[in-house]
mmCIF file of C-alpha atoms in Angstrom:
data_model
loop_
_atom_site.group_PDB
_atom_site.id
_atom_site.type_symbol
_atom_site.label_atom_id
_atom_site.label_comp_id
_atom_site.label_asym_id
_atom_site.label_seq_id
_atom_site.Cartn_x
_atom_site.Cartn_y
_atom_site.Cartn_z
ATOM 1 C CA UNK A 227 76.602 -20.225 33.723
ATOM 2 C CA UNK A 228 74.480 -20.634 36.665
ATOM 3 C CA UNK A 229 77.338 -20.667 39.479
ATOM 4 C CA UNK A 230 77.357 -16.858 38.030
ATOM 5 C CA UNK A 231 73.871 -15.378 38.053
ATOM 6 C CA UNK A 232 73.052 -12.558 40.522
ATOM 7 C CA UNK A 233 76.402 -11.705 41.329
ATOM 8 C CA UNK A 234 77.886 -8.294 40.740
ATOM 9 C CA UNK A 235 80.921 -7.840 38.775
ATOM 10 C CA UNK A 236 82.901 -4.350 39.278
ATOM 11 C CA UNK A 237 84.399 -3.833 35.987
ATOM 12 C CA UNK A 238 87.765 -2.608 37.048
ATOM 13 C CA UNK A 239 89.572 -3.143 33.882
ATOM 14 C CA UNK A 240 88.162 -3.811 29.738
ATOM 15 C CA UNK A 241 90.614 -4.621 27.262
ATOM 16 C CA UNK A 242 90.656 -2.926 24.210
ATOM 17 C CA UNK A 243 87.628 -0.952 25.350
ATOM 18 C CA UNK A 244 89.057 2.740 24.334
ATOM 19 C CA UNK A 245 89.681 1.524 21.273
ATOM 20 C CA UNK A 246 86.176 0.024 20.673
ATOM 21 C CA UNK A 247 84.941 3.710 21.501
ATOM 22 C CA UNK A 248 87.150 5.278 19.317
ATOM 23 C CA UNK A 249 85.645 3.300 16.513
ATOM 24 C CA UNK A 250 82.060 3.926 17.501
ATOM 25 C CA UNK A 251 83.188 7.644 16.437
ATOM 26 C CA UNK A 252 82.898 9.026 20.454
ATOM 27 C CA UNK A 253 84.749 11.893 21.141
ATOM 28 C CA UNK A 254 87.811 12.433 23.535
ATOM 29 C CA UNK A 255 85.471 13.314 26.204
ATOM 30 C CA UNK A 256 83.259 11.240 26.073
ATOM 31 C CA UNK A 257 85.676 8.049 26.045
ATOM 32 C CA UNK A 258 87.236 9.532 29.094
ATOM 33 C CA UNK A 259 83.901 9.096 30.498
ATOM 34 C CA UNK A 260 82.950 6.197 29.505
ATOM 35 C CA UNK A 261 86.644 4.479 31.115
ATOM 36 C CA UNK A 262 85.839 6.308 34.567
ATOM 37 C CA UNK A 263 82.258 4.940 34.859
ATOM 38 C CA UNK A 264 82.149 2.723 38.128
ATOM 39 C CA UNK A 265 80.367 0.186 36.402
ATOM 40 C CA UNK A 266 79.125 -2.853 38.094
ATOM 41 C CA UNK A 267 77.228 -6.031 35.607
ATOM 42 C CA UNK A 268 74.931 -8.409 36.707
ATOM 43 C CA UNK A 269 73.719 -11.892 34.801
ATOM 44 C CA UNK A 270 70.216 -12.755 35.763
ATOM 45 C CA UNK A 271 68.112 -16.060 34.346
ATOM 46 C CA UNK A 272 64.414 -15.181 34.033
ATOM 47 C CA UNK A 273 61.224 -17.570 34.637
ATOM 48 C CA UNK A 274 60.887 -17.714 30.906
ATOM 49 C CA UNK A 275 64.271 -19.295 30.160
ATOM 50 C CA UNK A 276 65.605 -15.814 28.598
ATOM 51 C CA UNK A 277 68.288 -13.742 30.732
ATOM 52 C CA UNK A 278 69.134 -9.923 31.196
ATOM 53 C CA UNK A 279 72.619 -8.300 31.463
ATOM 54 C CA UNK A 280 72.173 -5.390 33.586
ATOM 55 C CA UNK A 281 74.804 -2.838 32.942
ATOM 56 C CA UNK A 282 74.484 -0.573 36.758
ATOM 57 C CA UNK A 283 76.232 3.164 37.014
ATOM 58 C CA UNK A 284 75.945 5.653 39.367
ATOM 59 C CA UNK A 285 75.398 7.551 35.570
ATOM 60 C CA UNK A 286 73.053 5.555 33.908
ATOM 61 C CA UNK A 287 71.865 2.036 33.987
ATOM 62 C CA UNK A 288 70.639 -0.088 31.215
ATOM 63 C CA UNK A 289 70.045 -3.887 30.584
ATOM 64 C CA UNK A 290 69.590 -6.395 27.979
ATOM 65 C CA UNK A 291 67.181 -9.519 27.610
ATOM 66 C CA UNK A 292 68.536 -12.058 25.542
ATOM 67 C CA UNK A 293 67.607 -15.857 24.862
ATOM 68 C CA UNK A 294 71.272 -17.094 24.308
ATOM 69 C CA UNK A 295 71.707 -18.054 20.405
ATOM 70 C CA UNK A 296 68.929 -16.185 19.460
ATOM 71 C CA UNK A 297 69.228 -13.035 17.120
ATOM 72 C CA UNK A 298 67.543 -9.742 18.962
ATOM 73 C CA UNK A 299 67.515 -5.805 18.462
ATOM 74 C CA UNK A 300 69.425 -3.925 21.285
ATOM 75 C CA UNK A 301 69.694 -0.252 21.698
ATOM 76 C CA UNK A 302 72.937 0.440 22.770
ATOM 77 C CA UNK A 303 74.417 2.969 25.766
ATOM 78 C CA UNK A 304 74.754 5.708 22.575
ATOM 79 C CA UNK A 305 70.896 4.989 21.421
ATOM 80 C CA UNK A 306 72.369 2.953 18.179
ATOM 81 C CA UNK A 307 70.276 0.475 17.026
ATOM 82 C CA UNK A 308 72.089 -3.276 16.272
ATOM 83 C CA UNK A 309 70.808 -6.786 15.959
ATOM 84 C CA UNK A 310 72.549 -8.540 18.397
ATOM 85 C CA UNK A 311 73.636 -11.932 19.321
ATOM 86 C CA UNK A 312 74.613 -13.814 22.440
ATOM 87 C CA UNK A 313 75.812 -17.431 23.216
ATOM 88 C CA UNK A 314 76.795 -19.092 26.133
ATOM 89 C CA UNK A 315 80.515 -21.278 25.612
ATOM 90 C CA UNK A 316 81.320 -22.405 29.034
ATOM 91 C CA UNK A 317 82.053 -19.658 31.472
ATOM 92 C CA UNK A 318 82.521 -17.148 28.482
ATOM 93 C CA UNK A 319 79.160 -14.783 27.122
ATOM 94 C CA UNK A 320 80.020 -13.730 23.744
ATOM 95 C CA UNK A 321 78.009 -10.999 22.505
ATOM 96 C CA UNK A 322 78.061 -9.522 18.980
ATOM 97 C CA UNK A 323 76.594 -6.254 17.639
ATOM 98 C CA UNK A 324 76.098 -5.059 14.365
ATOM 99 C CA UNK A 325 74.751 -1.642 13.368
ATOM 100 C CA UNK A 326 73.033 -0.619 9.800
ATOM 101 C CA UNK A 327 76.685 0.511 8.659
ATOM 102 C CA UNK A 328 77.907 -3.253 8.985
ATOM 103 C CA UNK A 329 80.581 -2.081 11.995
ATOM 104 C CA UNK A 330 80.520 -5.184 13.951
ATOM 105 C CA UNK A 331 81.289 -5.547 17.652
ATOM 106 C CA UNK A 332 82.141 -8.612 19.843
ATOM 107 C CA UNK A 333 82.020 -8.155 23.486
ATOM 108 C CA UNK A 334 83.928 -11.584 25.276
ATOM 109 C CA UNK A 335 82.607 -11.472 28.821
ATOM 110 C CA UNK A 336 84.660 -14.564 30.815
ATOM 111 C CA UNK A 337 82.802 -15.218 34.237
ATOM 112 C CA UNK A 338 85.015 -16.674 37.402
ATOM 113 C CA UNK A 339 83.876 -16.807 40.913
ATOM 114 C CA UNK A 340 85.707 -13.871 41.782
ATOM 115 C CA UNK A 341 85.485 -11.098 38.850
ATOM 116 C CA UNK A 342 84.578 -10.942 35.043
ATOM 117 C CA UNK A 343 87.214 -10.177 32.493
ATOM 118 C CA UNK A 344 86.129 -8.662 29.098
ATOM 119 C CA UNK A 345 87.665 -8.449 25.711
ATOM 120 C CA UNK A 346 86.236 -5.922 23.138
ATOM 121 C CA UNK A 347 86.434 -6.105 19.790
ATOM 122 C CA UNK A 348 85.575 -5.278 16.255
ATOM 123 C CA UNK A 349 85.244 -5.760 12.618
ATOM 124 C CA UNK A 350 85.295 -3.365 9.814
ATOM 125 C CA UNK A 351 82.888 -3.605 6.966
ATOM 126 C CA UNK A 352 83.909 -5.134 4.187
ATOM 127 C CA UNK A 353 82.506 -2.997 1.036
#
């Protein structure tokens, strides 16, 4: 992954992302803000061997810090609490959320020289 640190990614493009909103339960405007955000990410590598996603907006801004295989808590964009999880398979950053409901979310975030691509996705609960 380190041919892809620093560099910022305009997200131009997120498949399946209105339908991830729609199951977080965000409303019709809100997902129609959420798609327009210009929305650049950045993948850093700290001293201490952990890294930080950096989500940038001219809205809001946020950022993760993650050691890669390592369960964590994350507060999402929305202020939802999940334990997360991020690994590293080749150029791809997989990164899986679940909230206290059991809703879980996988974010596949494939790195090239040129641009990022990412997949969203999600599980239902099984009661």
């Amino acid at each position: 992954m380190d041919e892809f640190l620093g560099k910022k990614y305009v997200l131009t493009d997120s498949e399946n992302f209105e339908d991830y909103l729609v199951y977080l339960g965000l409303s019709y405007i809100a997902r129609k803000v959420a798609l327009r955000l210009n929305q650049f990410h950045v993948l850093l590598k700290n001293e201490d061997g952990t890294y930080t996603f950096q989500f940038l907006s001219t809205v809001a801004n946020s950022s993760i810090t993650f050691k890669p295989g390592e369960e964590f808590e994350e507060v999402k964009a929305d202020g939802v609490k999940v334990k997360a999880l991020i690994v590293f398979e080749g150029n791809k950053m997989i990164h899986t959320q679940t909230d206290d409901d059991g809703k879980v979310s996988r974010h596949e975030r494939e790195f090239y020289i040129d641009k990022m691509t990412v997949v969203s996705g999600f599980l239902y609960p099984s009661f």
